Short mmCIF file of C-alpha atoms in Angstrom, two decimals:
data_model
loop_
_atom_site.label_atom_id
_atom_site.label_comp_id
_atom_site.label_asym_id
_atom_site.label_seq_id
_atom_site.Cartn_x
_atom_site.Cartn_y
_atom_site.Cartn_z
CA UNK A 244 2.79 -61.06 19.58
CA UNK A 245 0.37 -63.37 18.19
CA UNK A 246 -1.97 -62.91 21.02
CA UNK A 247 -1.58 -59.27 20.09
CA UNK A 248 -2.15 -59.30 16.56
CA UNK A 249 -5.43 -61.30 17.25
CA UNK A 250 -6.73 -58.93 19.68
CA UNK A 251 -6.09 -56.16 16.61
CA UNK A 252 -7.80 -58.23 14.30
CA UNK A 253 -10.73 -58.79 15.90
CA UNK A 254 -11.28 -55.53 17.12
CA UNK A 255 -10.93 -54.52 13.66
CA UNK A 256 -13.57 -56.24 12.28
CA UNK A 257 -15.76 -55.20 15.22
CA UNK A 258 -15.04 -51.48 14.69
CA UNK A 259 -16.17 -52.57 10.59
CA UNK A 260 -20.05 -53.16 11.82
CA UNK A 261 -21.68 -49.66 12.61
CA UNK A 262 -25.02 -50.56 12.94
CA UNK A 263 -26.98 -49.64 15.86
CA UNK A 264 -28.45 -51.94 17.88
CA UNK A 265 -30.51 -49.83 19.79
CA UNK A 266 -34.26 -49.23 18.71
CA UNK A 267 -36.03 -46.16 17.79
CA UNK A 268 -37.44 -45.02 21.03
CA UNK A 269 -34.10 -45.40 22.76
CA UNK A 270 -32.74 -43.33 20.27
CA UNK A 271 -35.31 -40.68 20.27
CA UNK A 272 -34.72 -40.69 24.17
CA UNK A 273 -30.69 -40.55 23.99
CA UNK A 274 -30.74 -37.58 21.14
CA UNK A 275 -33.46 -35.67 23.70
CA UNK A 276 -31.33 -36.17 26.91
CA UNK A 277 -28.18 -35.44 24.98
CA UNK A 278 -29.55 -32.45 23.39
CA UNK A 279 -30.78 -30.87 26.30
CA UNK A 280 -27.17 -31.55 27.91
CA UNK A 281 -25.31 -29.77 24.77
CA UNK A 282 -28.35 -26.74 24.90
CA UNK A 283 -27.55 -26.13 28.68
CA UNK A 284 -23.54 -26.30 28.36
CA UNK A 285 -23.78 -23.32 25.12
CA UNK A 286 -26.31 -21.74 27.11
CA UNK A 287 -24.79 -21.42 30.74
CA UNK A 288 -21.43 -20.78 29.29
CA UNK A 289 -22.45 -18.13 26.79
CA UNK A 290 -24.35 -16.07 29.78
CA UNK A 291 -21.22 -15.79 31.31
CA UNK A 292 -19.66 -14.49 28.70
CA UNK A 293 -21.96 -12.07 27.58
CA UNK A 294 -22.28 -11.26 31.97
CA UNK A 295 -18.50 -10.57 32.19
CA UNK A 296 -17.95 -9.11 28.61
CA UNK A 297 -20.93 -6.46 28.98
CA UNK A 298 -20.78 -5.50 33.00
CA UNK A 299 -17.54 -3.94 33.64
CA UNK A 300 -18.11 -4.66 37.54
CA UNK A 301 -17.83 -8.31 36.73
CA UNK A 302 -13.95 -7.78 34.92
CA UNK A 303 -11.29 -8.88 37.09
CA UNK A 304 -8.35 -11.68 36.84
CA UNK A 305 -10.10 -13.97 38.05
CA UNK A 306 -13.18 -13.48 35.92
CA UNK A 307 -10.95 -13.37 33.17
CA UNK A 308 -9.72 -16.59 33.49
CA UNK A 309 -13.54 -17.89 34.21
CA UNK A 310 -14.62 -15.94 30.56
CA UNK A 311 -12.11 -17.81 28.81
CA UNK A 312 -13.21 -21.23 30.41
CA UNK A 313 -16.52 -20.57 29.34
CA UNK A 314 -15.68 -19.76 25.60
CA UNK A 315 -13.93 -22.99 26.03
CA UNK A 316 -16.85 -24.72 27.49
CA UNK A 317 -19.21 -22.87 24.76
CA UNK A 318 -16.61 -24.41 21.91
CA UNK A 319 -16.70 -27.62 23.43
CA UNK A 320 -21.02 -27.80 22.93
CA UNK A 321 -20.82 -25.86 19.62
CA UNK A 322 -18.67 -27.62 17.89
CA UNK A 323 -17.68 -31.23 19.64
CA UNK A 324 -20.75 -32.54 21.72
CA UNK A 325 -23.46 -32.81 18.27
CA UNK A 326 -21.40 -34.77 16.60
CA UNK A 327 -20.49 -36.75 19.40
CA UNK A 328 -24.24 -37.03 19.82
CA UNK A 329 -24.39 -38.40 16.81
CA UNK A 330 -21.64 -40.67 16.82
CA UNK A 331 -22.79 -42.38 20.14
CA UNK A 332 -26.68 -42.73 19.49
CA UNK A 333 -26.11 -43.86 16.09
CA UNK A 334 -22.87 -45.76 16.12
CA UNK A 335 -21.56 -44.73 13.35
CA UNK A 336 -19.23 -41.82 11.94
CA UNK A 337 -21.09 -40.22 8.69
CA UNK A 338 -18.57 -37.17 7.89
CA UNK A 339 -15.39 -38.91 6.91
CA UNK A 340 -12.02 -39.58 8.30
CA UNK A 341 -10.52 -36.05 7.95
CA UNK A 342 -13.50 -34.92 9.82
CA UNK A 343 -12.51 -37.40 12.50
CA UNK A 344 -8.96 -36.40 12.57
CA UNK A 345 -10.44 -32.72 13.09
CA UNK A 346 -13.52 -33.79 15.37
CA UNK A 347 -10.92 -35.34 17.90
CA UNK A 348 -8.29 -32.78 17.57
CA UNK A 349 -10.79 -30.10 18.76
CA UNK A 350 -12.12 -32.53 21.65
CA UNK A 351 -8.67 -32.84 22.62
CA UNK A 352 -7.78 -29.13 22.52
CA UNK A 353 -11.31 -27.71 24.41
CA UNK A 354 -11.57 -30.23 26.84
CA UNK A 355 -8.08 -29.66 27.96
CA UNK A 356 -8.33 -25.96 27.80
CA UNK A 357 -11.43 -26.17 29.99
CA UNK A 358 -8.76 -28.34 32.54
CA UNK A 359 -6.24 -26.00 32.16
CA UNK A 360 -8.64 -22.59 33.04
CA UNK A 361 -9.63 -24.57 36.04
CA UNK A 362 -5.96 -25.21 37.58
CA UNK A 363 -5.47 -21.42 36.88
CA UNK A 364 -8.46 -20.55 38.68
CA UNK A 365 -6.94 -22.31 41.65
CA UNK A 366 -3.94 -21.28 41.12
CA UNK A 367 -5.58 -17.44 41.18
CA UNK A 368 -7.37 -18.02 44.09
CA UNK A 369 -4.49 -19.52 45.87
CA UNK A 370 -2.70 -16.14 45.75
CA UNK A 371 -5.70 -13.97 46.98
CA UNK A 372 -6.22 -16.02 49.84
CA UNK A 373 -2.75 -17.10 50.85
CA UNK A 374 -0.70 -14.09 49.56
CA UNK A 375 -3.09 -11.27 49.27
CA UNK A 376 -0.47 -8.81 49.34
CA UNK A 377 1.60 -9.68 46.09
CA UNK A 378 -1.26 -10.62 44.28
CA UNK A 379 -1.91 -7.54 42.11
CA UNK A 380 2.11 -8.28 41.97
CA UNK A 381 1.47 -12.01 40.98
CA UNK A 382 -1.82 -11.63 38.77
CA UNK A 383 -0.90 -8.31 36.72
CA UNK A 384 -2.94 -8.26 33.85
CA UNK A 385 -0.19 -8.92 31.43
CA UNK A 386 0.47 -12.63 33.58
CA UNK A 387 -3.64 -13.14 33.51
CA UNK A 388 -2.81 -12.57 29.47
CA UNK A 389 -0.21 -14.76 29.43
CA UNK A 390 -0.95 -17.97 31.78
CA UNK A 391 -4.86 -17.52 29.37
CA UNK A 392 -2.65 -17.83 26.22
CA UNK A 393 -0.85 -20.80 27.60
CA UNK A 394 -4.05 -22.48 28.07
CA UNK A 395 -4.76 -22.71 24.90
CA UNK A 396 -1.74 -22.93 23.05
CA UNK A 397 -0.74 -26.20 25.20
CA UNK A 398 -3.97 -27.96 24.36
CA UNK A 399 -3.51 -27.14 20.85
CA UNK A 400 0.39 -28.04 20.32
CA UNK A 401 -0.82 -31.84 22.16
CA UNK A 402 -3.86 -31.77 20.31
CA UNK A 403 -3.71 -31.05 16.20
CA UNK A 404 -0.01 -31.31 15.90
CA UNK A 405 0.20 -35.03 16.59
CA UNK A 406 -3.56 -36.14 15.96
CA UNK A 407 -3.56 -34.43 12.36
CA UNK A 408 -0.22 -36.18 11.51
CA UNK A 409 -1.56 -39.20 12.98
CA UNK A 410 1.56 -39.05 15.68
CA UNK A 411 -1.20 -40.66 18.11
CA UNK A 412 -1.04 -43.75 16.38
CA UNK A 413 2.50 -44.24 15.73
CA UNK A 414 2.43 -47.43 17.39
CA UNK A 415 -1.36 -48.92 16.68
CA UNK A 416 -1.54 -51.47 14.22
CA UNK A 417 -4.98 -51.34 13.74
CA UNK A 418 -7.15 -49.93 10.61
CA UNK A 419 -10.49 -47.93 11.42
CA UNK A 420 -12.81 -48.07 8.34
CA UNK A 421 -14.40 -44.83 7.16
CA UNK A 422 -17.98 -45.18 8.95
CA UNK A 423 -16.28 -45.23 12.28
CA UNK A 424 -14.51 -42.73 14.41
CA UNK A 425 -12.66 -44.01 17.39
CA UNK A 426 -9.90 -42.17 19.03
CA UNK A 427 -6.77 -45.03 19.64
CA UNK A 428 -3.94 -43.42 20.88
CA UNK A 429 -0.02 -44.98 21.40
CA UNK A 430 0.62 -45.94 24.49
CA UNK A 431 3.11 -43.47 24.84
CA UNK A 432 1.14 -40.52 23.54
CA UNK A 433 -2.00 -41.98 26.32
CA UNK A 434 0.37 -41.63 29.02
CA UNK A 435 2.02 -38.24 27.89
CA UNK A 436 -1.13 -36.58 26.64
CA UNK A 437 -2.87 -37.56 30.06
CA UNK A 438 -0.17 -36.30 32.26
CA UNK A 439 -0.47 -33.10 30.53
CA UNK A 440 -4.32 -32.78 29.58
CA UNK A 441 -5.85 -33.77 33.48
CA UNK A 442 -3.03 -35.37 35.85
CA UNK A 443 -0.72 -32.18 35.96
CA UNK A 444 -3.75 -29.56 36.46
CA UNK A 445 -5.41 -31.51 39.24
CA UNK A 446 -1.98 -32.14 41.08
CA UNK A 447 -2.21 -28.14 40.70
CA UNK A 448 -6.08 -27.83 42.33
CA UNK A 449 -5.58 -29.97 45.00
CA UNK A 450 -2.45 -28.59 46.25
CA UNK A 451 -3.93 -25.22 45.40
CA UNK A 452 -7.37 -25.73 47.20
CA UNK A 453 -5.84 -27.04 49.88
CA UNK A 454 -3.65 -24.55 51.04
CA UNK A 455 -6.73 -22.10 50.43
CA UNK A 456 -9.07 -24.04 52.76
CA UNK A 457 -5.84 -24.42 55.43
CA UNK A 458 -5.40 -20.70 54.65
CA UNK A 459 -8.99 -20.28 55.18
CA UNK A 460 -9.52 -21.86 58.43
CA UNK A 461 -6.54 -19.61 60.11
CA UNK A 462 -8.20 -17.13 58.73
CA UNK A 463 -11.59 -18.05 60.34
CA UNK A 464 -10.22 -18.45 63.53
CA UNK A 465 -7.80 -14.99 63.91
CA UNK A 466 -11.32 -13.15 63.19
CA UNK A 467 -13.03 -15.58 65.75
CA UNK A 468 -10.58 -14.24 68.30
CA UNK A 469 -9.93 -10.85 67.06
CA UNK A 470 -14.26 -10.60 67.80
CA UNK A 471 -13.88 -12.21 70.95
CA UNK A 472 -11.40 -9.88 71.99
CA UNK A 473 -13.46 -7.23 71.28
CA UNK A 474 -16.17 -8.14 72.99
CA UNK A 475 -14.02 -9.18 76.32
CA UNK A 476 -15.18 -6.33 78.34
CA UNK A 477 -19.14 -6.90 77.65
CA UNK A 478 -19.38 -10.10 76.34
CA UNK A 479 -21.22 -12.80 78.00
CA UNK A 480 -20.31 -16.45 77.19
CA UNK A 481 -23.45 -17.19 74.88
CA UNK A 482 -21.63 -14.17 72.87
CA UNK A 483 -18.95 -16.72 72.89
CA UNK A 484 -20.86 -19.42 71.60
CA UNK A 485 -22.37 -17.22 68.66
CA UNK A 486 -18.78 -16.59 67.77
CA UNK A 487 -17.41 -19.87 67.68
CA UNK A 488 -20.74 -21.39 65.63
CA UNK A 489 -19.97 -18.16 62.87
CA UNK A 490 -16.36 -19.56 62.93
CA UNK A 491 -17.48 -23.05 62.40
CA UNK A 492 -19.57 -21.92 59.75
CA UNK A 493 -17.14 -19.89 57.81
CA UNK A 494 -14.61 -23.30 57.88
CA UNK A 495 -18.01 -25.44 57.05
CA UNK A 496 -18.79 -23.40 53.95
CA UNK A 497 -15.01 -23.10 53.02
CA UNK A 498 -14.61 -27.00 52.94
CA UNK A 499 -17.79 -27.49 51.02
CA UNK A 500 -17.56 -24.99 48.27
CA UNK A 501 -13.79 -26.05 47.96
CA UNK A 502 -15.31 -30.21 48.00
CA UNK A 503 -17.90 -29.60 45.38
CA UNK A 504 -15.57 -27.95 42.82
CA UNK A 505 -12.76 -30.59 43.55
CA UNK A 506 -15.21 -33.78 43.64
CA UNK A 507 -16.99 -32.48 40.71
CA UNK A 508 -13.57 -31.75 38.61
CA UNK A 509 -12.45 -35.56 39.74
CA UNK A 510 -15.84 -37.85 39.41
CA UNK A 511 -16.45 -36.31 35.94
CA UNK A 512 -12.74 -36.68 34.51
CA UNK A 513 -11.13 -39.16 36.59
CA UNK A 514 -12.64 -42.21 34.72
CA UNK A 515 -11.89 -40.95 31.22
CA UNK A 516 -8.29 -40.24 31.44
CA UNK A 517 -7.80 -43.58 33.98
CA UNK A 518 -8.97 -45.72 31.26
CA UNK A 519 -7.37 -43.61 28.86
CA UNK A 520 -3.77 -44.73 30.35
CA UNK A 521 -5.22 -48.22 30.68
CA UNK A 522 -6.69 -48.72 27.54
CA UNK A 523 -3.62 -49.44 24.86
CA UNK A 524 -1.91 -51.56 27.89
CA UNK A 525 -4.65 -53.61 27.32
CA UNK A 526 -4.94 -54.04 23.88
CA UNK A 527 -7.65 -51.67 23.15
CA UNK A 528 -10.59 -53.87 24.77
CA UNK A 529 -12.13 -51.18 26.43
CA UNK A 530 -15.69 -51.36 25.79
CA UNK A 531 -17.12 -48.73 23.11
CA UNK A 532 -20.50 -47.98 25.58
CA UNK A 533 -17.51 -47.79 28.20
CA UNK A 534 -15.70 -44.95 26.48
CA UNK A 535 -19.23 -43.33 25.59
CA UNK A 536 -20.08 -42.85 29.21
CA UNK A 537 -16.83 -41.66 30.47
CA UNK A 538 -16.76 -39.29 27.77
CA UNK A 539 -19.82 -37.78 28.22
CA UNK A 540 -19.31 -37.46 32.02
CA UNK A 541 -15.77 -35.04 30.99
CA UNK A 542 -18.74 -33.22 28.56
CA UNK A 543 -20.82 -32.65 31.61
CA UNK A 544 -18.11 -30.96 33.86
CA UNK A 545 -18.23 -28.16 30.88
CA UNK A 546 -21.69 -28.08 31.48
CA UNK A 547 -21.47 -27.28 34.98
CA UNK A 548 -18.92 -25.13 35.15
CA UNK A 549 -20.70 -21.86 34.46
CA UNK A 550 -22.97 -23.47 37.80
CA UNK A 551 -19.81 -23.74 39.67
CA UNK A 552 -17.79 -21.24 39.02
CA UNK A 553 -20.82 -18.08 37.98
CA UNK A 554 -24.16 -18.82 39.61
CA UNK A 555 -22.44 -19.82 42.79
CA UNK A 556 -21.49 -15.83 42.82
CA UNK A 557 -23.89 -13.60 43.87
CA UNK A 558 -23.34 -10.87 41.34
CA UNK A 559 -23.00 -13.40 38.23
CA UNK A 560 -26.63 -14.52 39.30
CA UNK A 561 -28.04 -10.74 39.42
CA UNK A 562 -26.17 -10.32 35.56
CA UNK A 563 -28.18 -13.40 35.04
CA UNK A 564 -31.45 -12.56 36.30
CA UNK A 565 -31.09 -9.10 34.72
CA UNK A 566 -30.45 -10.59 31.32
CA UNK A 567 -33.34 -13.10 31.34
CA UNK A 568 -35.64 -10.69 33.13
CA UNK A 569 -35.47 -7.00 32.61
CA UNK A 570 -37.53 -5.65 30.53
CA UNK A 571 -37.12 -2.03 30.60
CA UNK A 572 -33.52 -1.86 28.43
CA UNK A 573 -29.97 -2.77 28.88
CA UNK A 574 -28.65 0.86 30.55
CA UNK A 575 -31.37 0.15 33.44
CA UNK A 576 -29.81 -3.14 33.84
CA UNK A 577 -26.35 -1.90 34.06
CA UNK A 578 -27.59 0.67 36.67
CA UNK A 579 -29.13 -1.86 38.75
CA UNK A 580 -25.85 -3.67 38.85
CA UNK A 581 -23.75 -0.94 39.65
CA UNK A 582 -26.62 -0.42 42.58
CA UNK A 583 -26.16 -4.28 43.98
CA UNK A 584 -22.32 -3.99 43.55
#
């Protein structure tokens, strides 16, 4: 206990000095590096949005589900990542502690809504590929409604309710002055609020990716064969070998699409919500430049997500290039669309 109540103190007293210590041209350097990471996450997010929202050829569950991620993603740079900026370049916390309370409830919230869209992405694409046939059943748009409504009403029961009546803290004995904004959490609420926020959904995508690239690879094969047996009568055996390199590449591109989304979703969260869990059990000694960094990685993943889950499509990068490039008016956009589609 004493031990404890030592470790408190002195991190207290810590936390009470805000100055920087870093000089003016690493400064100038973090606020242009973090800037151009918050202008590309509102940017990439917001042209799918506007993509999906104004082509009706791009509206479908599963872009529904990607639209709302984005708005999350959008949120998340709009209103979270500048003063985050600030807060991490500067080292201190200039808008007060109700600010705080608020700053960190809507980290909480977005960043797990932008978790949450991504396990119901997999869990949409699950059902396409593996049960194709019940999935107009399964992903009706009054389930798309409701599984996007649970994505952000979760986030925001786990998020404002116990943050804003500092629930979080139930069990922290420590005092944060007003110049600093740190989120300490309970060890109880770290555990729970991690389960919930990142450990849950990505139990979710990797049983749901998966069974997609299993489901995949049959897949790949049975049209491997299905060609081969069409082509018994005049095929030759390099027509064989052409068939069973397509195969091969069909599994290929199935395991890395599927490998890039998963390893992305892990290296960028993983860290934050490890030491997240870890943190309180060690009486809050977790370096600050420590939380920085892990925190800015979970910003990043919103800041590729439009990359992974838009530009990755073919037709989200024609909306793209139509809305950064034509010139001639939005209806000959649209038609050019409806042309490529």
């Amino acid at each position: 206990m004493e031990q404890q109540f030592n470790a408190n103190t002195s991190l207290q007293i810590e936390l009470q000095s805000c100055t920087t210590s870093r000089n003016q041209i690493s400064r100038i350097f973090l606020y242009a590096f973090l800037s151009v990471g918050i202008i590309c996450t509102v940017v990439g997010n917001f042209l799918v949005v506007l993509s999906i929202a104004y082509f009706k050829q791009l509206q479908s569950p599963t872009n529904s589900f990607v639209m709302s991620l984005a708005v999350a993603d959008c949120l998340v740079g709009l209103v979270v990542m500048p003063y985050s900026m600030i807060r991490t370049v500067e080292g201190c916390w200039y808008f007060g502690s109700l600010f705080c309370q608020l700053h960190s409830s809507l980290d909480v919230m977005l960043c797990t809504a932008s978790i949450f869209h991504l396990s119901c992405i997999a869990f949409d694409r699950y059902y396409a590929v593996c049960n194709p046939l019940v999935y107009s059943l399964k992903m009706s748009p009054s389930r798309v409604a409701l599984l996007i409504a649970v994505c952000w009403a979760v986030p925001m029961l786990i998020s404002f309710g116990p943050i804003m009546l500092d629930l979080h803290v139930a069990d922290v004995d420590i005092l944060l002055p007003q110049d600093v904004c740190v989120f300490l959490v309970s060890r109880i609420y770290a555990v729970m609020a991690s389960l919930v926020a990142f450990y849950l959904p990505m139990a979710i995508m990797l049983v749901a990716y998966w069974k997609i690239f299993k489901a995949a690879k049959r897949q790949a094969r049975q049209i491997s064969a299905l060609e081969s047996q069409m082509a018994a009568g005049v095929g030759k055996d390099s027509s064989k070998k052409k068939k069973h390199r397509n195969t091969m590449r069909r599994e290929r591109k199935a395991a890395k699409t599927l490998g890039i989304i998963m390893g992305v979703f892990l290296l960028f969260w993983m860290p934050f919500f490890t030491v997240n869990i870890v943190d309180p059990f060690i009486d809050y000694s977790t370096e600050v430049v420590v939380w920085d960094i892990f925190l800015w990685l979970g910003y990043i993943n919103s800041s590729l997500n439009p990359f992974l889950y838009g530009f990755f499509n073919r037709s989200f990068r024609r909306a793209f290039l139509m809305f950064m490039g034509c010139r001639k008016g939005w209806k000959m956009c649209k038609a050019r669309l409806e042309d490529a589609t």
